[in-house]
Coordinates of C-alpha atoms in Angstrom, one line a residue:
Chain A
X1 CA 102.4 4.1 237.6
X2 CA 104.3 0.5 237.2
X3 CA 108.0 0.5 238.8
X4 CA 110.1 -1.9 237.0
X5 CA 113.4 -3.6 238.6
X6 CA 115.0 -5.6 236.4
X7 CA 118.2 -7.2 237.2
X8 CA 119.5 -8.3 233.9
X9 CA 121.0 -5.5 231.1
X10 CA 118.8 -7.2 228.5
X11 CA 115.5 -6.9 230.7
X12 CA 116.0 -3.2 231.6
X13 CA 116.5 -2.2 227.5
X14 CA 113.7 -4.6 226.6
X15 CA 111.5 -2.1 229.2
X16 CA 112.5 0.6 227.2
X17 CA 111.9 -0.2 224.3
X18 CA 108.4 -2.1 224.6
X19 CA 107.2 1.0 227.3
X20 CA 105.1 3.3 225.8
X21 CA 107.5 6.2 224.0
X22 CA 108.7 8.8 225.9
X23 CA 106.7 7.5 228.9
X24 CA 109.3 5.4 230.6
X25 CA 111.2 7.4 233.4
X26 CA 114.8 5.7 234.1
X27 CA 115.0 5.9 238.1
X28 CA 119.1 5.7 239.5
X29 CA 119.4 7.8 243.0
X30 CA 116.5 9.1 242.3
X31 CA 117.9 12.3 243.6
X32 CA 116.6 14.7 241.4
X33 CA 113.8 12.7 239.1
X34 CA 111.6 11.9 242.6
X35 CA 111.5 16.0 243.2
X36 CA 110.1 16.1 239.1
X37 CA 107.7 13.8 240.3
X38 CA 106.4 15.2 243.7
X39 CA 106.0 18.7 241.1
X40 CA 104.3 17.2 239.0
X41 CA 107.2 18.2 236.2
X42 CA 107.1 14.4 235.1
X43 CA 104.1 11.5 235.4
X44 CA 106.1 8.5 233.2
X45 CA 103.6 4.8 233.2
X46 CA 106.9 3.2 234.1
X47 CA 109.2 3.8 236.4
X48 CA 112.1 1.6 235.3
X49 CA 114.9 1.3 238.6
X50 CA 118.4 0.2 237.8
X51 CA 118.9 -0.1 241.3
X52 CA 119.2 -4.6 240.9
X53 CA 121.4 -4.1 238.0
X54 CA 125.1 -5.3 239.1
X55 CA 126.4 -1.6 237.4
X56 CA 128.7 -1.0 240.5
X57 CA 132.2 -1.1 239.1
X58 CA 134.9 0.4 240.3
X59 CA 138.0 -0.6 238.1
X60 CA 141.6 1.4 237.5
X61 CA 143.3 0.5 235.0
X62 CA 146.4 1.9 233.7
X63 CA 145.7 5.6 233.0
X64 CA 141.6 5.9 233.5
X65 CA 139.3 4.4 236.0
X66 CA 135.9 2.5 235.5
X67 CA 132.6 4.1 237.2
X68 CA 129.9 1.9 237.0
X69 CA 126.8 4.1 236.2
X70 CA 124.8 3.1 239.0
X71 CA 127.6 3.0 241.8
X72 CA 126.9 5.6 244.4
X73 CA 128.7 8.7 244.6
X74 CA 129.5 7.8 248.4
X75 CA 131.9 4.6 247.1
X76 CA 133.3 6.4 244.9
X77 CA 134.8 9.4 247.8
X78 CA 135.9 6.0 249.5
X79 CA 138.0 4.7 247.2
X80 CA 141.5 4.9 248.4
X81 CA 143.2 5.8 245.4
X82 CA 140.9 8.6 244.1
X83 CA 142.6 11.2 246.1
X84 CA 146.0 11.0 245.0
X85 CA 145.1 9.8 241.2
X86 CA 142.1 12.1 240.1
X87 CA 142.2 15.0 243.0
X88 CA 139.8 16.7 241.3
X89 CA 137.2 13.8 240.7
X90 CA 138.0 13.3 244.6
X91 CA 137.3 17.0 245.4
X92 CA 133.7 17.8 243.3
X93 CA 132.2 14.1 244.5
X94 CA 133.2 14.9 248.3
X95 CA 131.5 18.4 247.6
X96 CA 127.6 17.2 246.3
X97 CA 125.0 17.0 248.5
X98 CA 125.8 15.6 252.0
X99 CA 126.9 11.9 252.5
X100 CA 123.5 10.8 252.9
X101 CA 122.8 12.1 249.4
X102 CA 125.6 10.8 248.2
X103 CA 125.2 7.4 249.6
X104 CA 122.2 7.5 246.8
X105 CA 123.0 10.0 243.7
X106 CA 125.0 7.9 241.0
X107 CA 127.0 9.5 238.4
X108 CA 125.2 7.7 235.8
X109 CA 122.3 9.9 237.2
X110 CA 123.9 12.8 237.5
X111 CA 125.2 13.0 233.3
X112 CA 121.8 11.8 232.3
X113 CA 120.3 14.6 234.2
X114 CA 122.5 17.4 232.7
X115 CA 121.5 19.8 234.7
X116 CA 122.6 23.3 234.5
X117 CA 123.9 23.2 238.2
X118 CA 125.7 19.7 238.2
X119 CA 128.8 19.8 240.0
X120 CA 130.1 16.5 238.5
X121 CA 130.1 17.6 234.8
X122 CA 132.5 20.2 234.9
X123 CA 135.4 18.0 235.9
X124 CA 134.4 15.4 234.1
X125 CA 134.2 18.0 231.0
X126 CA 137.7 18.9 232.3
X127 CA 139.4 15.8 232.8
X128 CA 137.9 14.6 229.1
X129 CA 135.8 11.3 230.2
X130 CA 133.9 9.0 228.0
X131 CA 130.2 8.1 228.7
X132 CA 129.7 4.0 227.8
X133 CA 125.7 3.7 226.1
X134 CA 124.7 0.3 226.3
X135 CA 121.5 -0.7 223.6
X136 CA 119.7 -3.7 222.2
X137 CA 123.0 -3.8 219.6
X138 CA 125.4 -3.5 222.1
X139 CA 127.6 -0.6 223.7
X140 CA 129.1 2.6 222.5
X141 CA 131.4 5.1 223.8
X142 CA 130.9 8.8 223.3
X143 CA 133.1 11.9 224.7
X144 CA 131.1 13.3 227.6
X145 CA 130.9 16.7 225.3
X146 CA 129.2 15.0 222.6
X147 CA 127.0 13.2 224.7
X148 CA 126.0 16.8 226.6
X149 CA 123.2 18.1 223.9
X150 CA 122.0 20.8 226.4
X151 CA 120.7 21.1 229.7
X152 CA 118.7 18.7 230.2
X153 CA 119.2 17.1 227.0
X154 CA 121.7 14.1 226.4
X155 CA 122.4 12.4 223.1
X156 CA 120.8 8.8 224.7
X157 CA 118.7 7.1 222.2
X158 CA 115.5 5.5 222.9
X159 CA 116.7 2.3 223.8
X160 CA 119.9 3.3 225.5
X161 CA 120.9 3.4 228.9
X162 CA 124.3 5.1 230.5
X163 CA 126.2 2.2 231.2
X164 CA 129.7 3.5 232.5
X165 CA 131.9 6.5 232.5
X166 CA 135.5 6.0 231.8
X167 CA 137.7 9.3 233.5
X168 CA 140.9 9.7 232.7
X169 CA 144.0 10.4 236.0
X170 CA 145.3 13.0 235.6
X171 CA 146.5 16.5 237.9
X172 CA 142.7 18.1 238.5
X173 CA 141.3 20.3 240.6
X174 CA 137.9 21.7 242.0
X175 CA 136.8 25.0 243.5
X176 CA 133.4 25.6 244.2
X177 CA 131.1 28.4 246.2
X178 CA 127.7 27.8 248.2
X179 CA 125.6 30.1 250.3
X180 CA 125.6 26.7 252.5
X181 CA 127.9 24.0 252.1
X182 CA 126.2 20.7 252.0
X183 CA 123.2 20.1 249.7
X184 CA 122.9 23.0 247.7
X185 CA 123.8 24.2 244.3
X186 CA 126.8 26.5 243.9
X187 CA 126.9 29.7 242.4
X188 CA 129.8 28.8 240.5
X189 CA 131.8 25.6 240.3
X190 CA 135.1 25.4 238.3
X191 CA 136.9 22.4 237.5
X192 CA 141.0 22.0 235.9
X193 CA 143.2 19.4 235.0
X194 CA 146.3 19.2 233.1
X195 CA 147.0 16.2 231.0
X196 CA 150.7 16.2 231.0
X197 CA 151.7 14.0 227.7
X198 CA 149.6 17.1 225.3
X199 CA 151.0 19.8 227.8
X200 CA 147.7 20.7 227.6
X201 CA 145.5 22.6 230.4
X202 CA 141.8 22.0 230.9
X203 CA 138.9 24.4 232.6
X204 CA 135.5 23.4 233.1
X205 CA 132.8 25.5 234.3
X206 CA 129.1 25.3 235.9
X207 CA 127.0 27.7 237.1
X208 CA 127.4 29.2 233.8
X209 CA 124.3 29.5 231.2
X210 CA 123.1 27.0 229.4
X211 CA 124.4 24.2 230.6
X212 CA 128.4 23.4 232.0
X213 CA 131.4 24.1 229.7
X214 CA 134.6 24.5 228.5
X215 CA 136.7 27.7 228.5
X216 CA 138.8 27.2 226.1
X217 CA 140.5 30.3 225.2
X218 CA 141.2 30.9 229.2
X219 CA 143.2 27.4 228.3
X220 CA 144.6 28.1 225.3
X221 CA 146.6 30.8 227.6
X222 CA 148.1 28.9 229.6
X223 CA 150.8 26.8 228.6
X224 CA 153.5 24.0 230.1
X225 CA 152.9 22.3 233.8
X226 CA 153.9 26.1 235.5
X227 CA 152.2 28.5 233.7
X228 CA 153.6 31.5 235.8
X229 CA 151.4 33.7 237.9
X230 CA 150.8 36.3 235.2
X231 CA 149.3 33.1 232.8
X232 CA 147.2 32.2 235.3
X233 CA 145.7 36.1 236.2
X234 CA 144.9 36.2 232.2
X235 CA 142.9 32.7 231.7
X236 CA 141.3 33.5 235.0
X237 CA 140.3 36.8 233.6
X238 CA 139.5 35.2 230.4
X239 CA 137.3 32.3 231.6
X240 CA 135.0 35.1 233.6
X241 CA 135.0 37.3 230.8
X242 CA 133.7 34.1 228.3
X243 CA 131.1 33.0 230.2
X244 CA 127.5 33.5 230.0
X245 CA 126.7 33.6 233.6
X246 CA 123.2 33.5 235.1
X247 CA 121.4 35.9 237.3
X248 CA 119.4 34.2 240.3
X249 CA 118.3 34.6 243.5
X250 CA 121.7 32.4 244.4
X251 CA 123.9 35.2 243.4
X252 CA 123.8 38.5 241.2
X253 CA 125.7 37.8 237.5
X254 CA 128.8 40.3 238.5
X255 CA 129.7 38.0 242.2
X256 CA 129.6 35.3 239.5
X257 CA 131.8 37.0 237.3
X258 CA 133.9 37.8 240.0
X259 CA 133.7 33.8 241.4
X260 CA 134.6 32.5 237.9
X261 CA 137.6 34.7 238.1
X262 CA 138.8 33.4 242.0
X263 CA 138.0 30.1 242.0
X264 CA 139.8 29.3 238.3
X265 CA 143.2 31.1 239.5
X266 CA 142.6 29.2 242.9
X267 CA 142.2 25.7 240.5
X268 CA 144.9 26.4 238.4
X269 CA 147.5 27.1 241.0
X270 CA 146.1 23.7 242.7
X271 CA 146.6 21.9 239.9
X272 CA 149.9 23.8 238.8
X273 CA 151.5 23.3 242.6
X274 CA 151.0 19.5 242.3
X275 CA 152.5 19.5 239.2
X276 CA 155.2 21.2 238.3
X277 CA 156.0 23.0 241.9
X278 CA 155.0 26.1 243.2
X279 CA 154.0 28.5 240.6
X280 CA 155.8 31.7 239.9
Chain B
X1 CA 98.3 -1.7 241.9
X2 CA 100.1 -2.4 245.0
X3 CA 102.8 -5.0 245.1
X4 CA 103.9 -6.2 248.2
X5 CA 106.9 -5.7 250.2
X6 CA 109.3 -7.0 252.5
X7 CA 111.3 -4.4 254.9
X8 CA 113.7 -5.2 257.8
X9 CA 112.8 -2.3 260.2
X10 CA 114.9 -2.6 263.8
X11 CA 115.1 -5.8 263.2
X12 CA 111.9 -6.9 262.6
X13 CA 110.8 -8.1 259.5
X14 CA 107.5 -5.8 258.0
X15 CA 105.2 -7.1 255.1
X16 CA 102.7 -5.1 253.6
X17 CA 101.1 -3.9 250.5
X18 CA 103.2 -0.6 249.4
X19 CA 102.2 1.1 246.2
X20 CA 105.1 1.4 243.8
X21 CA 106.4 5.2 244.1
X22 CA 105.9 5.6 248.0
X23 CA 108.8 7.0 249.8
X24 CA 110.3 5.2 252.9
X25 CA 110.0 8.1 254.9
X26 CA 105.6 7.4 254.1
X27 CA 106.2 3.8 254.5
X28 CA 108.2 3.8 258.0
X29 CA 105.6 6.6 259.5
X30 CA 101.8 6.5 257.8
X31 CA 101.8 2.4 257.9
X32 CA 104.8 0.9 260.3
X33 CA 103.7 3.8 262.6
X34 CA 107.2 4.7 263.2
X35 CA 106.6 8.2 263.5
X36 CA 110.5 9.1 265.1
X37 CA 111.4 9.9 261.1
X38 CA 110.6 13.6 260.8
X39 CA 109.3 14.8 257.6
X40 CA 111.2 18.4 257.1
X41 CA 111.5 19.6 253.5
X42 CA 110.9 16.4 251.6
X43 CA 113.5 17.2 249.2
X44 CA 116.8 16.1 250.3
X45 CA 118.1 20.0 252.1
X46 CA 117.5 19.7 255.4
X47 CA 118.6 15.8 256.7
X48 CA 115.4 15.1 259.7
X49 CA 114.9 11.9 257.5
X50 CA 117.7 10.5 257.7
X51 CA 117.9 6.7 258.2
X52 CA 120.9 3.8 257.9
X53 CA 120.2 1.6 255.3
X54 CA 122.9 -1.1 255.2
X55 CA 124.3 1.1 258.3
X56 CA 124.9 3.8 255.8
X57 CA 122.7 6.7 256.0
X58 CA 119.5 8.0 253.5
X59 CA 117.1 10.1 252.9
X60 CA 114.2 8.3 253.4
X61 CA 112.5 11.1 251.8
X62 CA 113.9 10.7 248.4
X63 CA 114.3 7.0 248.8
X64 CA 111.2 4.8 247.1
X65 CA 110.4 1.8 249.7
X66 CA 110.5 -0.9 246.9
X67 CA 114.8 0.1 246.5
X68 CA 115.0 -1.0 249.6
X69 CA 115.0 -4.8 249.1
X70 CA 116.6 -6.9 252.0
X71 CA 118.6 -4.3 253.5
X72 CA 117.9 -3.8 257.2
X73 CA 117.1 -0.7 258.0
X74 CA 117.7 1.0 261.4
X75 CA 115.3 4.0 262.5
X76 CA 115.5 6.4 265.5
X77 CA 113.6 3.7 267.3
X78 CA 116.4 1.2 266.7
X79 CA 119.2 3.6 267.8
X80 CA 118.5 1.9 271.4
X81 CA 119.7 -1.5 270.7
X82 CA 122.6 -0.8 269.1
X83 CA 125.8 0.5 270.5
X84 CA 126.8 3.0 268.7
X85 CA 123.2 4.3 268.2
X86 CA 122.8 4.0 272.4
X87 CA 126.1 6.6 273.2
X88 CA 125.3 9.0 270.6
X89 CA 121.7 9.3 272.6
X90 CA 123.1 9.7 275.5
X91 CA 125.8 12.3 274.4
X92 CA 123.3 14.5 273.2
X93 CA 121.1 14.0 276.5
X94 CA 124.0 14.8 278.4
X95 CA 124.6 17.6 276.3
X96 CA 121.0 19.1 276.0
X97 CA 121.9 18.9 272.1
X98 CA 118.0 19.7 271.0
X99 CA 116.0 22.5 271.5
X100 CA 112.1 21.9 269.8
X101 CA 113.9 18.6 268.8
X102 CA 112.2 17.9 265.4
X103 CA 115.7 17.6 263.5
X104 CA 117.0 15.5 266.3
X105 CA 116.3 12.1 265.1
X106 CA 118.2 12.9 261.6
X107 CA 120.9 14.2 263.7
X108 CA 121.2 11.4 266.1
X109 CA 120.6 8.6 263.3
X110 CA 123.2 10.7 260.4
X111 CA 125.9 10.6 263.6
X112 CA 125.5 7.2 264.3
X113 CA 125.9 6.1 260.3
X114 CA 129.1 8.2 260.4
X115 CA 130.5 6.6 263.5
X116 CA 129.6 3.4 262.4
X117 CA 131.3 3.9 258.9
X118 CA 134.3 6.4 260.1
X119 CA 135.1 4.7 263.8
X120 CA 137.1 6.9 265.5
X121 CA 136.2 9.5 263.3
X122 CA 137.8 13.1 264.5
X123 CA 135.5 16.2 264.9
X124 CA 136.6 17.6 261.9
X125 CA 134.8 14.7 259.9
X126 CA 132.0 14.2 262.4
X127 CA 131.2 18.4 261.7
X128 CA 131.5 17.3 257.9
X129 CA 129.4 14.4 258.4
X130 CA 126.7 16.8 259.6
X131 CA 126.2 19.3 257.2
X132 CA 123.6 17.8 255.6
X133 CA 121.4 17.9 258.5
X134 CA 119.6 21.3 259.4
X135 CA 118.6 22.9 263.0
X136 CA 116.1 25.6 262.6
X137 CA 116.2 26.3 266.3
X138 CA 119.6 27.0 265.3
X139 CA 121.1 24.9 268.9
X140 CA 124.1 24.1 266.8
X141 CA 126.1 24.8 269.8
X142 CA 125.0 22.2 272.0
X143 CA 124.8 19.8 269.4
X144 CA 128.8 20.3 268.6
X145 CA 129.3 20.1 272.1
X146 CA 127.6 16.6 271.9
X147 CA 129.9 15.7 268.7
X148 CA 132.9 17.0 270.5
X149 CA 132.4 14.2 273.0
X150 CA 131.8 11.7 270.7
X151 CA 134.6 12.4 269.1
X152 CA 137.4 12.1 272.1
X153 CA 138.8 8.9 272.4
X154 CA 137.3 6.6 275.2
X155 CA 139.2 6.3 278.3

């Protein structure tokens, strides 16, 4: 196996394209793809790292901020204005792995991944981001949903690299539950966020079969910044009643059922406090 | 093929041949015979090999030695000449904070990336801090005790 390191854009496209066709493995935190190849689940010829590429941004601007694909999940907790500006972003990066992962898993990883159990997608699914694909013609910017194909399955084209995500500030929240708390998948994550122009309210869930998604007729319940307590019991009911969930040795499908319920009244009121005062 | 490689270990600079998709964790103990790094699950759960890259701490498990580059990288075996590093050893002497002791150097190396980044971190993120790290022995007890005193401020 030949491990590539480019440090230009150009170079690290160029790779994929001239590699041998679906034999070029795209290496970020390396997080996940190492454990495919100590299993044997993947043996690319190239192993092509984006860890020289300068991909680290970190840029708010007025309404959204700039994630450089390759920026680790680590400077991204550490950024003083996360907390207060996207508490939901804030609250699912603090809760992956422990800080040593996260001083090496990148969200460009992460979304290219799409895996079943990420933690990330769901708020970003919630909070409505848009994934930057940079090729040999240039950059493109899809919605994170239409870049999501399936698990594991992304709407990249050969040639393409995740170059940036772009994730909208606004009121968001993130509730999760683990058998143990640092580096392991939950049994359910949930993910809200209100965007207050469209009075419009977002829930995201993982954990859920096939792959992370949207409830959308637990959101079309709810309306205005305080939905009222009796709102919020409906969509919560809603959103577990929805959901495909999955049966593992994690949890059995009904404790998800009943997790999917908890933990989207608990983000909802989170997210519904902060905005519009307590709720009813 | 293997290309060649320069690592800062402890401060000393390592060359070597390393083939392209060996791990740190291989690196720092089959061929810099640093053998403090534990090997425990080799999959990023349990934390016994952790090192600070930059001073921020990795799993040199899932991390390939050619990402590396010209950091300086600081091993259980380095924890002696630096400050930080030096108290945290002694706390968990004083302490007891080990029992078999084969999670200790992740421990003792993830507490001293966490002071170092976070100084005058409180327990509360110290605890945090160490969640990634696993004691099979389960001797959490004394090991809090140890992060208890590292966490009071100095007289």
């Amino acid at each position: 196996m030949q491990l590539l390191a480019p440090t230009r854009a150009e170079e690290a496209i160029a790779a994929l394209l001239d590699g041998p066709e679906g034999r070029v493995a795209v290496l970020a935190g390396g997080t996940d793809l190492l454990l495919d190849l100590d299993e044997g689940k993947s043996s690319p010829e190239v192993l092509l790292s984006l860890h020289r590429l300068p991909w680290r941004e970190l840029t708010w601007e007025a309404e959204r901020l700039e994630i450089g694909a390759t920026l680790p999940l680590a400077q991204l907790e550490q950024d003083p204005e996360l907390a207060r500006r996207i508490p939901g972003l804030h609250e699912a990066v603090g809760a992956i792995g422990g800080v040593a992962l996260r001083h090496q898993a990148t969200l460009g990883g992460n979304l290219v991944r799409a895996s079943p159990v990420s933690d990330l997608i769901p708020i970003l699914l919630a909070l409505e981001c848009e994934v930057g694909l940079l090729g040999s013609g240039g950059e493109r910017s899809l919605p994170l949903e239409q870049f999501l194909l399936g698990p594991r399955r992304t709407a990249l084209q050969r040639g393409e690299l995740v170059r940036r995500v772009w994730v909208p500030a606004l009121p968001s929240a993130f509730r999760w539950q683990r058998v143990r708390p640092a580096n392991d998948v939950s049994q359910i994550s949930v993910a809200v966020a209100f965007a207050p122009k469209e009075e419009r309210w977002r829930i995201a869930t993982a954990g859920v079969a096939p792959l992370a998604r949207r409830a959308k007729a637990a959101e079309a319940i709810l309306r205005g910044p305080s939905p009222g307590e009796e709102a919020i019991a409906a969509a919560g009911a809603s959103a577990a009643e929805e959901a495909e969930v999955r049966q593992d040795r994690r949890a059995t499908d009904a404790y998800r059922r009943h997790l999917l319920r908890t933990l989207v009244l608990r983000a909802i009121r989170a997210v519904a406090t902060g905005v519009g005062g307590q709720p009813a | 093929m293997t290309p060649s490689l320069h690592l800062l270990v402890n401060g000393v600079r390592r060359e070597g041949a390393v083939p392209p998709t060996e791990r740190l964790l291989d690196t720092l103990r089959w061929r810099l015979n640093l053998r403090g790094t534990k090997e425990g699950c080799r999959s990023g759960a349990c934390g016994a090999c952790t090192v600070l890259i930059d001073g921020r701490p990795r799993l040199s498990c899932l991390t390939l030695s050619h990402q590396v580059g010209e950091a300086p990288i600081l091993t259980v075996e380095g924890l002696e000449s630096d400050p930080v590093g030096r108290a945290v050893l002694e706390t968990f002497v004083a302490e007891a904070a080990l029992q078999c002791g084969y999670c200790t150097p992740g421990f003792v190396v993830a507490l001293t990336g966490l002071l170092k980044e976070h100084p005058g971190a409180t327990e509360t993120t110290l605890l945090e801090g160490l969640q990634g790290n696993l004691c099979r022995c389960t001797g959490y007890s004394s090991i809090r005790r140890a992060v208890t005193r590292l966490s009071e401020p100095k007289r």
